Coordinates of C-alpha atoms in Angstrom, one line a residue:
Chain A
X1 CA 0.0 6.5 -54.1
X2 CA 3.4 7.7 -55.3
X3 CA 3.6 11.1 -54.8
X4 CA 5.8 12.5 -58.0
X5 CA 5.6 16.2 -57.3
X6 CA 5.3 18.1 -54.3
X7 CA 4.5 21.8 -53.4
X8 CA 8.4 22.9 -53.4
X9 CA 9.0 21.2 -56.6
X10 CA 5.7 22.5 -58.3
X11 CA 6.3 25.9 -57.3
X12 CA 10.1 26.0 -58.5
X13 CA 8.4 24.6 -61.9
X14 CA 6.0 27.7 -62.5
X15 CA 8.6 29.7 -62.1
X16 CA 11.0 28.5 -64.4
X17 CA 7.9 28.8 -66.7
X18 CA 7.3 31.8 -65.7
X19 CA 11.3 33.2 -66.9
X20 CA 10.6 30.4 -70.2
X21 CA 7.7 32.8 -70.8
X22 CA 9.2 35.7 -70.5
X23 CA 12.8 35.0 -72.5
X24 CA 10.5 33.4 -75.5
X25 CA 8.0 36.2 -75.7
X26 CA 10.9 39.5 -74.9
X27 CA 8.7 40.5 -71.7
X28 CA 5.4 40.1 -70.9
X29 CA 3.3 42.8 -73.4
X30 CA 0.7 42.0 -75.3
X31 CA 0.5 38.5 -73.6
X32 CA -3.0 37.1 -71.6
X33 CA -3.2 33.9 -69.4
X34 CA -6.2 31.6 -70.1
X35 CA -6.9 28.5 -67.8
X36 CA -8.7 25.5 -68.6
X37 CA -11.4 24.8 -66.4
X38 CA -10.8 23.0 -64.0
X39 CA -6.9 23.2 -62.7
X40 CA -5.6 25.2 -65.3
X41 CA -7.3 28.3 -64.1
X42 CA -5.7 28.0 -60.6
X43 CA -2.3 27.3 -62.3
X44 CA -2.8 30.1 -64.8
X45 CA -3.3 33.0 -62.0
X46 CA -0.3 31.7 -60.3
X47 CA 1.6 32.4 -63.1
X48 CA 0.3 35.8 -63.8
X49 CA 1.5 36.4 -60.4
X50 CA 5.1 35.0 -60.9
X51 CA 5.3 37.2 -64.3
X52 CA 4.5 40.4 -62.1
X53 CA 6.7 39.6 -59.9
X54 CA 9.6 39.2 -62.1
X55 CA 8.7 41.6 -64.5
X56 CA 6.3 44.6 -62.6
X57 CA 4.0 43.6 -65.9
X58 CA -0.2 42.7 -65.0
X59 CA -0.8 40.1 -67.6
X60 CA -4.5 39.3 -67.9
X61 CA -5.9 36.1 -67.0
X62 CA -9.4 34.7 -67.9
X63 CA -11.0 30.9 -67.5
X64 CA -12.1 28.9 -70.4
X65 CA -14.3 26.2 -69.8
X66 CA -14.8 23.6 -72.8
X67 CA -17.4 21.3 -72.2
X68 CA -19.4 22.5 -75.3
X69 CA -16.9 22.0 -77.5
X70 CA -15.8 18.8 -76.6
X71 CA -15.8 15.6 -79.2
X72 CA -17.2 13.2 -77.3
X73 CA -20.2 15.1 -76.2
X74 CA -23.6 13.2 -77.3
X75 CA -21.8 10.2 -77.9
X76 CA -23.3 8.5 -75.3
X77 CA -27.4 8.5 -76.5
X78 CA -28.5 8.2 -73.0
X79 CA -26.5 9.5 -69.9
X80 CA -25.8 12.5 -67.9
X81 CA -24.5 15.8 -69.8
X82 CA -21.6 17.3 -68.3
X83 CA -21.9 19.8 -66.4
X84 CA -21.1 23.3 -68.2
X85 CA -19.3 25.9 -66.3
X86 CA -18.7 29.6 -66.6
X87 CA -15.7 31.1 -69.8
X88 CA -14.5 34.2 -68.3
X89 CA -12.4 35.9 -70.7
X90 CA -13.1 39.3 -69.6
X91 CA -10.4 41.1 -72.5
X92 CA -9.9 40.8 -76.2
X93 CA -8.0 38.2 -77.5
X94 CA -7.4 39.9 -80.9
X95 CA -3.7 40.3 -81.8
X96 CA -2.4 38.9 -78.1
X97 CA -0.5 36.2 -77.9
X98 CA -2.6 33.9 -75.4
X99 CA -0.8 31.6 -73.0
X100 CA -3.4 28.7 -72.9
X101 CA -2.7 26.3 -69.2
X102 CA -3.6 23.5 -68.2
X103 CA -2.7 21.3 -65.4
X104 CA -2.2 17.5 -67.3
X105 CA -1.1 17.2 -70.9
X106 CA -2.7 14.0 -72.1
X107 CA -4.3 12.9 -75.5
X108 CA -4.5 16.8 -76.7
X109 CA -8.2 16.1 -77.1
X110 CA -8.7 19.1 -74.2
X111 CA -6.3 21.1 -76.1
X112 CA -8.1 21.0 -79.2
X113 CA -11.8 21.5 -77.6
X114 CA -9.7 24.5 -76.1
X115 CA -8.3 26.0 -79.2
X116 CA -11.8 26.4 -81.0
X117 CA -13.2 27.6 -78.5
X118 CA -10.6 31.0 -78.1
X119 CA -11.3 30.9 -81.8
X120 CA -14.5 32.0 -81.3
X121 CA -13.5 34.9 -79.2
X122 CA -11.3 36.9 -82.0
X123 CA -8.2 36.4 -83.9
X124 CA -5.1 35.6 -81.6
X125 CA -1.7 36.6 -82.6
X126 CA -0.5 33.3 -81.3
X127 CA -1.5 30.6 -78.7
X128 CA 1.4 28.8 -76.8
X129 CA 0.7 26.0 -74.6
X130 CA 1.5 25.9 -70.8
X131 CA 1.1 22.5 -68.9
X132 CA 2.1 21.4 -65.2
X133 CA 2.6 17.6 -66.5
X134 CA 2.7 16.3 -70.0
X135 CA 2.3 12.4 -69.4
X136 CA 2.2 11.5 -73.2
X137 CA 0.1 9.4 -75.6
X138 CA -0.7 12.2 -77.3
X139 CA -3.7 11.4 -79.8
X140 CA -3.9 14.6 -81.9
X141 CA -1.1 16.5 -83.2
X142 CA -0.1 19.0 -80.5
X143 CA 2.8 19.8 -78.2
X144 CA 3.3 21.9 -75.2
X145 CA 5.5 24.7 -75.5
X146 CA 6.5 25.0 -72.0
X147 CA 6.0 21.7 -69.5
X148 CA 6.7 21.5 -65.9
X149 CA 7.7 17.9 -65.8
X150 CA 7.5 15.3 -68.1
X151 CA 5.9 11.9 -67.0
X152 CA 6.4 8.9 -68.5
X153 CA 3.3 6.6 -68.0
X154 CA 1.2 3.9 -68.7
X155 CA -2.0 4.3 -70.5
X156 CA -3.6 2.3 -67.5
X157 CA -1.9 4.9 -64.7
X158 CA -3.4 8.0 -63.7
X159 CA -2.4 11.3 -62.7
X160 CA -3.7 13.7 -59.7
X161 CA -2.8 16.8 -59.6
X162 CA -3.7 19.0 -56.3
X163 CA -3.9 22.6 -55.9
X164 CA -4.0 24.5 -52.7
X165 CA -6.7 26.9 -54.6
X166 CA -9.0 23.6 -54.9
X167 CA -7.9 20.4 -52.9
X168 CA -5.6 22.3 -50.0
X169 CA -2.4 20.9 -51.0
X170 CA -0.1 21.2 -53.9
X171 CA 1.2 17.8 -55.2
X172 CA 1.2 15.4 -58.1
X173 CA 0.3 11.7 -57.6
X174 CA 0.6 9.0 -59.6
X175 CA -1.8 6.3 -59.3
X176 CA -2.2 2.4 -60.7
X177 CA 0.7 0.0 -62.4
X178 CA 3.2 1.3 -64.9
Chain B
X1 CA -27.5 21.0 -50.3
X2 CA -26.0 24.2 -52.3
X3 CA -29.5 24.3 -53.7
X4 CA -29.4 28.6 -53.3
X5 CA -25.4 28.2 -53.8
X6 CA -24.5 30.6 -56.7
X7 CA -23.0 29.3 -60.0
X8 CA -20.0 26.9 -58.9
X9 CA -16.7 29.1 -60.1
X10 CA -13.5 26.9 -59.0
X11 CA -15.5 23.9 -57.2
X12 CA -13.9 20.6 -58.6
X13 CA -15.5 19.0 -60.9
X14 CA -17.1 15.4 -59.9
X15 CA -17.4 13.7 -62.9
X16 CA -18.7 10.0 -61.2
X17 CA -21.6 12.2 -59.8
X18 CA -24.8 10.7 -61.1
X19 CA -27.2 13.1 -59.1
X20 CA -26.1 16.4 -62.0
X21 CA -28.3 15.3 -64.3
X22 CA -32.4 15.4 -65.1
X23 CA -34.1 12.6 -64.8
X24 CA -36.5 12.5 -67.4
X25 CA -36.3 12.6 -71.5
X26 CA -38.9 15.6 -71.6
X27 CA -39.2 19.3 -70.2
X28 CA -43.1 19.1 -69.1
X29 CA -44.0 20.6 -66.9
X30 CA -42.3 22.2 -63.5
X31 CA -44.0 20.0 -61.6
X32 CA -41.7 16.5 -61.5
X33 CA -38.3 18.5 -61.2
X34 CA -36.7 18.4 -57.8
X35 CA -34.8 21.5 -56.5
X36 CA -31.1 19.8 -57.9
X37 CA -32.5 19.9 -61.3
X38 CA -34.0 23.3 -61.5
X39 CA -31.0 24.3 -59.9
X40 CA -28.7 22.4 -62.7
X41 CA -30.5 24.1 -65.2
X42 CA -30.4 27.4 -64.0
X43 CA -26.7 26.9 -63.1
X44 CA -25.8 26.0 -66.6
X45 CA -28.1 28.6 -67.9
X46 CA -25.4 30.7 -65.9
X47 CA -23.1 29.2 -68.3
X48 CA -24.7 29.9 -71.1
X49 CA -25.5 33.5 -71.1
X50 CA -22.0 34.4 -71.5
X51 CA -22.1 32.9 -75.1
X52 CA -24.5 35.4 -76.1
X53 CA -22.1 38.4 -75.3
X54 CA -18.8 37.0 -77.3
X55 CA -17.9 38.2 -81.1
X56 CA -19.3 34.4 -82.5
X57 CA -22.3 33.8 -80.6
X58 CA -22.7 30.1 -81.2
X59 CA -20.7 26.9 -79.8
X60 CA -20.9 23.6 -81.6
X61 CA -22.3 21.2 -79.5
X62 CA -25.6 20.3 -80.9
X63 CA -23.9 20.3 -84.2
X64 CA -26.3 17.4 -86.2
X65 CA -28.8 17.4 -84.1
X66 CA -32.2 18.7 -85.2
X67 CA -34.9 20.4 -83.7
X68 CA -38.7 20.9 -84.8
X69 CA -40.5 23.8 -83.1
X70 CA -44.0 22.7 -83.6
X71 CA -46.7 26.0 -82.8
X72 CA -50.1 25.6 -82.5
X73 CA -50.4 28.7 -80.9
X74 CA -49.5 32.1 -81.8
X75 CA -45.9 33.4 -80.2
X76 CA -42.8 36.1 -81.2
X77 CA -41.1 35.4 -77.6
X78 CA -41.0 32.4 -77.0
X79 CA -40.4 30.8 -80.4
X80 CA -38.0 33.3 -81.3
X81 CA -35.9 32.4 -77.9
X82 CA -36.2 29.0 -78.6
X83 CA -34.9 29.5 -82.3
X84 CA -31.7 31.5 -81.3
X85 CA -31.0 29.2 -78.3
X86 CA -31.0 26.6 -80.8
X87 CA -29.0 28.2 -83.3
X88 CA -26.6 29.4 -80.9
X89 CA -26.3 25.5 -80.0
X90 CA -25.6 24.4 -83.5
X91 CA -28.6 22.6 -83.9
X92 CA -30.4 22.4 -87.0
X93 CA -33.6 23.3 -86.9
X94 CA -37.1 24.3 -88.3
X95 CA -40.1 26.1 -87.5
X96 CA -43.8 24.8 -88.3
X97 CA -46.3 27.5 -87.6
X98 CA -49.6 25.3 -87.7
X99 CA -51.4 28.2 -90.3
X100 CA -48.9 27.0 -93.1
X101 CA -48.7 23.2 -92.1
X102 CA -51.2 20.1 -92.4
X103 CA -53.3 20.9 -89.7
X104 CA -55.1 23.6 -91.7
X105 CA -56.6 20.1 -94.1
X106 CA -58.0 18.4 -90.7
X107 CA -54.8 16.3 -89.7
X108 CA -55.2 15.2 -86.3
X109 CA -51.8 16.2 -83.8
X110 CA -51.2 12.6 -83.3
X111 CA -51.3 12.2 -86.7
X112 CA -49.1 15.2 -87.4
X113 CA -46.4 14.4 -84.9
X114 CA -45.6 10.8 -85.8
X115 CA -44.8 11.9 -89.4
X116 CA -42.6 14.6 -88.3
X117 CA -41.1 11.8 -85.9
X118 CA -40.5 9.3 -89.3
X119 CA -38.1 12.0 -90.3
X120 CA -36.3 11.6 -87.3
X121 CA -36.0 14.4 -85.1
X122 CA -33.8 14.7 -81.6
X123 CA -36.6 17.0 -80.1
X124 CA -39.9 18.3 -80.3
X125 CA -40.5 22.0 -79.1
X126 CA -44.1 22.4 -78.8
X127 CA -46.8 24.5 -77.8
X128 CA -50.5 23.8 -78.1
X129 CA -53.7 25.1 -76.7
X130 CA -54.6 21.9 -75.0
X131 CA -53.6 21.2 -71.8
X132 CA -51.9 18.0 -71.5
X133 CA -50.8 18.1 -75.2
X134 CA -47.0 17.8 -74.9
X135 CA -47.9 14.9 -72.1
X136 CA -49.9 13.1 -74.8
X137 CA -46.5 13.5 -77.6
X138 CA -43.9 12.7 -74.7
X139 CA -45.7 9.3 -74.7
X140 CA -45.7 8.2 -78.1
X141 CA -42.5 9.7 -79.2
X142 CA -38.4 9.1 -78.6
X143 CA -37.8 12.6 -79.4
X144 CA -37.2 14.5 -76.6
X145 CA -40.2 16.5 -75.7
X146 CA -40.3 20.6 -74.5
X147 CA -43.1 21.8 -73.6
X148 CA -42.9 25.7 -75.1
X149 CA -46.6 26.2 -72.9
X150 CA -50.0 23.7 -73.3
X151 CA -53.4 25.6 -72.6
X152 CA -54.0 26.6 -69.2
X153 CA -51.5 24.0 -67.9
X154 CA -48.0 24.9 -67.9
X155 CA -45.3 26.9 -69.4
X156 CA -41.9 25.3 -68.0
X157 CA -39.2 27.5 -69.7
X158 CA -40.9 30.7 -68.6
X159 CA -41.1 29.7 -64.7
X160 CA -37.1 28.4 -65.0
X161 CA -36.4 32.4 -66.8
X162 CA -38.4 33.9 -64.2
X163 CA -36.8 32.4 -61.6
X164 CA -33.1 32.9 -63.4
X165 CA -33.7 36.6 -63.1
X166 CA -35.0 36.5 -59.9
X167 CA -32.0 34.8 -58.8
X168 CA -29.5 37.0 -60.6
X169 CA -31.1 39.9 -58.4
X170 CA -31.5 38.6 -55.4
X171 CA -29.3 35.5 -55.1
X172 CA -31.5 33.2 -53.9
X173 CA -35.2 32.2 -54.2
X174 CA -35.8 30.6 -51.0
X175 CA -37.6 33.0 -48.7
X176 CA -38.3 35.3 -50.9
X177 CA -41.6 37.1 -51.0
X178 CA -43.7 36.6 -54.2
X179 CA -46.5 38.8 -55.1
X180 CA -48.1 37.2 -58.4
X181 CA -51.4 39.9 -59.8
X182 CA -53.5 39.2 -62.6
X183 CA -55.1 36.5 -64.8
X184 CA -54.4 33.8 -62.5
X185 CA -57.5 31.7 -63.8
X186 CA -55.8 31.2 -67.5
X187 CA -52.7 31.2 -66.7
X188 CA -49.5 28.6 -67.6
X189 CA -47.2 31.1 -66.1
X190 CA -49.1 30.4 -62.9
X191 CA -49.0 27.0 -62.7
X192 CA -45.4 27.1 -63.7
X193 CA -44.2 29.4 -61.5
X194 CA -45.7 28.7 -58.7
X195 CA -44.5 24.9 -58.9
X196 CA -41.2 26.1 -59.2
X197 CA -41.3 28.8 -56.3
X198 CA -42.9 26.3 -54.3
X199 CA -40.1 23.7 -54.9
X200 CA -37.3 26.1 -54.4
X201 CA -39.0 27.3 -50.8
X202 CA -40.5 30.9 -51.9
X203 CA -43.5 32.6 -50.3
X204 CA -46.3 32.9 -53.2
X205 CA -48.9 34.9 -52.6
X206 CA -51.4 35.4 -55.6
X207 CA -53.7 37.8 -56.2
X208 CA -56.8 38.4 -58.5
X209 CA -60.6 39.5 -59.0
X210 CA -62.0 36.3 -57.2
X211 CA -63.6 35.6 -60.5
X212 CA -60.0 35.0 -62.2
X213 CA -58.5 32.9 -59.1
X214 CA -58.7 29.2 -59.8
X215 CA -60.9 27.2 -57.0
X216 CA -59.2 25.6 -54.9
X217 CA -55.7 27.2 -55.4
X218 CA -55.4 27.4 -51.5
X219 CA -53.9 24.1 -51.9
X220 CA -50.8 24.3 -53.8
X221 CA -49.4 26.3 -50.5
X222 CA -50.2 29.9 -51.7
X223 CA -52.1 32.7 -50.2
X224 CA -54.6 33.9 -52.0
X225 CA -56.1 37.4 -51.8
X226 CA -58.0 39.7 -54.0
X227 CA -56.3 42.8 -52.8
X228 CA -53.5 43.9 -54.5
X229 CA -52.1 46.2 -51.3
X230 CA -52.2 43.3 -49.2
X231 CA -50.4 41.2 -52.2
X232 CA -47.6 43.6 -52.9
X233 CA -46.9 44.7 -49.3
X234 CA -43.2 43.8 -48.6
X235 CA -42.8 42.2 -51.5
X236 CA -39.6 41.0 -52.8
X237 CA -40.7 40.2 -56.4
X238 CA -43.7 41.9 -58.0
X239 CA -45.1 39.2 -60.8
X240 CA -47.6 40.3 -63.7
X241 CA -49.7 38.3 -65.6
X242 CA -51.5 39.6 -68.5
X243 CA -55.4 39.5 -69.2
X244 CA -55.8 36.8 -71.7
X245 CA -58.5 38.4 -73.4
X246 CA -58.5 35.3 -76.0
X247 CA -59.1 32.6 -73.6
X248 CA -62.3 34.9 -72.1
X249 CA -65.4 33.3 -73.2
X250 CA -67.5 35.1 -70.2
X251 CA -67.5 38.1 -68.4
X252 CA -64.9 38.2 -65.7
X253 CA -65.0 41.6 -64.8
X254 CA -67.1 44.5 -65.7
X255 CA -64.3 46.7 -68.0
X256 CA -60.8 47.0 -68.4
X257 CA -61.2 50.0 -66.9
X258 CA -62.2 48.9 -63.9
X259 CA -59.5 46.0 -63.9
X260 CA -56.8 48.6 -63.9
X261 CA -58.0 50.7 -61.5
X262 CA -58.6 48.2 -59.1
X263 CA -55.4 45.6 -60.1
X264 CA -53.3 47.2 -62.0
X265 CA -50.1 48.2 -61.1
X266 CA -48.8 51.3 -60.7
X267 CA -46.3 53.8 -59.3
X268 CA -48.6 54.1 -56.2
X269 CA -49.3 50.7 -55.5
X270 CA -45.8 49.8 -55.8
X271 CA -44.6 51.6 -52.9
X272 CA -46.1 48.9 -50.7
X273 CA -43.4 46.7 -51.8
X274 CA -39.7 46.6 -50.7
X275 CA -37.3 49.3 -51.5
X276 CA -35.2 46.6 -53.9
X277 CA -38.7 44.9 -55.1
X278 CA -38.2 43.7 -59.1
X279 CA -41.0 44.0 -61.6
X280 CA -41.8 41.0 -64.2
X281 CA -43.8 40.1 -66.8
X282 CA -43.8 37.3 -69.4
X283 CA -44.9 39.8 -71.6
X284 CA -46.7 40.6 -74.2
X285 CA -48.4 43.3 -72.0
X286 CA -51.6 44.9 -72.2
X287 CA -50.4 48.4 -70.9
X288 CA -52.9 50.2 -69.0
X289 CA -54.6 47.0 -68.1
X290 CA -52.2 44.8 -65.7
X291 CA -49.2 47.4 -65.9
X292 CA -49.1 51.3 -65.7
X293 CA -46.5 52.1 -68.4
X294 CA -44.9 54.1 -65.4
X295 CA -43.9 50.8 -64.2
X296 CA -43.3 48.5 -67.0
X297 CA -40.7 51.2 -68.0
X298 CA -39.9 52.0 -64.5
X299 CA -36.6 51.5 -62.8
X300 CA -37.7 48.4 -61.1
X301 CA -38.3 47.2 -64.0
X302 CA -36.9 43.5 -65.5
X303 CA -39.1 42.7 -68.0
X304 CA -36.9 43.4 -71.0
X305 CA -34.2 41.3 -68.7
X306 CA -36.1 38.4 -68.8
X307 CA -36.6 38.5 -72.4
X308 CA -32.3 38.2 -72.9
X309 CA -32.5 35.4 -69.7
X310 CA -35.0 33.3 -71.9
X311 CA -32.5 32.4 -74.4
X312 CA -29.8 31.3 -71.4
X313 CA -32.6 29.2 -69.9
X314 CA -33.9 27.5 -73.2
X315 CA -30.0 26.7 -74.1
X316 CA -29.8 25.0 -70.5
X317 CA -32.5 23.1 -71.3
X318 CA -32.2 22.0 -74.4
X319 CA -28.0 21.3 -74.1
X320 CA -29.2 19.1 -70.7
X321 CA -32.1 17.6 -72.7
X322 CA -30.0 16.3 -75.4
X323 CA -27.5 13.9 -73.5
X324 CA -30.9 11.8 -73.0
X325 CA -32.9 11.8 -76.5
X326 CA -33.2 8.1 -77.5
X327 CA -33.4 9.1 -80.7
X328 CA -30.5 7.4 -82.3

């Protein structure tokens, strides 16, 4: 399985994001990390810690999971229902600018699950978007605003990424035919 | 198996997983779930209880779907819980409180439910005073079926909140000492419970006036005992079941009196039990009767607790419940 990213590469990503962040946004006040459930959380404390490191700044991070929310829920009459996890957004969203991460950028179907569902905790001053990969076929109107690397793929390819938090190793994998 | 494992935070999701899942259309009873679905449903119910502390208490997901809470039987509680778990879920629902409906004009509950059904429900909350009735509607309808407590039988949601806030206490359920003191003979919350204790590897140990204790109860793997000091002695969790005066057609003790003084639980009593012990009670409670209000207001007190946990647990069920209503 080609490997397409590796642990040097990934890191030297997040923080380029982390400066992207911090140039775009004139520091790091008022802003608050929230990672989508499962990856994005991981990704999203490592760049809190990349902002305090650069900038001395503690930006709060919470976890969103959006499994409620999402469109193809009950689609299926009979099946297994996914399985719901803890949202830990333990600050107010209202009038921050929330930094919402997530590890693959795909048909923006996760992104828009994710962007009710911060609705319903306050009024945001503005959401950017923070993804490790953005591997196209977008099939909702959205774009990332900052994007570790962009992958060109195949609808019939799919991409792995691993995190030291969860799988022990940091690397993005590319699997199947282009 | 992470059966005792607390709610997963980071663990990677395992989407081909078939075994996350219940196995059966209906809540019915306690008895049929294995320890991985009680301990799905209490996991998501972990989910769930943060909804009810954000600004907009309410996610979309049953959005469309409806729900009938059918009520034979008096209850605030439990329909109530059922109705904001619902609500907070999106469903559409509506209430039928048998003294405004059809039954009043002799309709049989057969007769009611397969009309309701024509209108095309996704599920059927229901409590009735027969035992066996939500067994009887799980077989003639697709809806999904939850039984909100039949008779004497079972009361499924209560056992899964019980043991929800036993859990958030104590983080686990296996080995945990279980005093259960009171009506035991009437008692849905009994049979519920103890299933569900049973399954998850507690100790039960159940205590009433010998003319309250069900025969034969030796043989769901409980101790039984009509002393409450031997019940409660290092007891982790301290259980109350209230004296159902309505279901008392004979004379089971001599006066309530004399219940109290000999069963109920007070300040005293409780000192037998560990220093960390919790107090429940699936409510309503006859003060003075099972409960000294010194207790039931006490500071091992969860009762009120439990009340919040019911609406977690009912939004577990019913959010797991839906993926399999065959109602389309």
């Amino acid at each position: 399985m080609p490997q397409v990213m590796d642990a040097d590469r990934m890191s030297r990503a997040l923080t380029r994001i982390g400066h992207e962040i911090l140039e775009r946004n004139r520091g790091a006040a008022e802003l608050a990390l929230v990672g989508i459930r499962t990856r994005g959380v991981p990704i999203a404390r490592r760049l809190a810690r990349i902002l305090h490191e650069i900038n001395g700044d503690h930006v709060p991070t919470g976890a969103l999971d959006i499994t409620l929310y999402r469109d193809d829920l009950m689609r299926n009459p009979v099946g297994p229902q996914p399985v719901v996890r803890r949202t830990e957004i333990p600050f107010s969203i209202d009038n921050r600018r929330i930094l919402l991460v997530d590890d693959v950028l795909y048909t923006g179907r996760t992104t828009r699950a994710a962007l009710d569902a911060l609705i319903d905790f306050g009024r945001p001053r503005a959401i950017q978007l923070v993804v490790l990969v953005d591997r196209g076929h977008r099939e909702l109107p959205i774009k990332a605003d900052y994007v570790g690397k962009n992958l060109p793929t195949s609808s019939r390819q799919s991409i792995q990424v691993r995190l030291q938090e969860i799988d022990g190793v940091d690397e993005v994998l590319i699997e199947g035919e282009s | 198996m992470k059966t005792h494992a607390p709610a997963p935070t980071d663990a990677p999701a395992d989407p081909a997983s078939g075994t996350l899942r219940l196995k059966s259309k209906d809540l019915l009873g306690i008895a049929g779930l294995d320890a991985g679905e009680i301990t799905l449903i209490l996991d998501t119910a972990d989910a769930m209880r943060e909804i009810g502390s954000r600004p907009i208490k309410k996610v979309p997901t049953l959005r469309g779907r409806t729900v009938v809470n059918l009520f034979f039987e008096p209850s605030t509680r439990t329909r109530t819980s059922f109705e904001i778990a619902e609500k907070r879920l999106s469903a559409d629902t509506l209430s039928i409180a048998t003294a405004t409906s059809s039954v009043t004009k002799g309709e049989t509950l057969v007769d009611t439910v397969r009309n309701l059904e024509a209108m095309a429900p996704d599920m059927i909350v229901m409590r009735h005073a027969s035992s066996g009735a939500a067994h009887l509607l799980a077989r003639i309808c697709r809806s999904a079926i939850i039984n909100a407590g039949d008779g004497m039988h079972e009361h499924p949601t209560q056992a899964l909140l019980d043991a929800y806030t036993i859990r958030a206490h104590k983080g686990r359920l296996a080995g945990l000492n279980v005093a259960i003191v009171g009506d035991l003979l009437h008692s849905r919350v009994l049979r519920s419970n103890v299933a569900l204790l049973k399954t998850m590897g507690a100790d039960v140990c159940a205590c009433a006036p010998s003319t309250l204790m069900p025969p034969g109860f030796d043989r769901f793997g409980v101790k039984a005992t009509s002393s409450v000091d031997e019940a409660v002695e290092g007891a982790d969790v301290v259980m109350l079941l209230r004296i159902q005066h309505e279901r008392m057609d004979g004379h089971f003790f001599p006066t309530v009196r004399e219940y109290f003084s000999l069963f109920g639980m007070t300040p005293a009593r409780l000192r037998r039990a560990r220093p960390d012990v919790i107090v429940m009670h699936p409510g309503p409670m006859n003060r003075g009767v099972e409960i000294d209000s010194a207790v039931a207001d006490g500071p091992y007190s969860v009762i009120l607790e439990q009340v919040s946990n019911g609406v977690a647990v009912r939004m577990a069920v019913l959010y797991l419940l839906a993926g399999s209503s065959e109602a389309e």
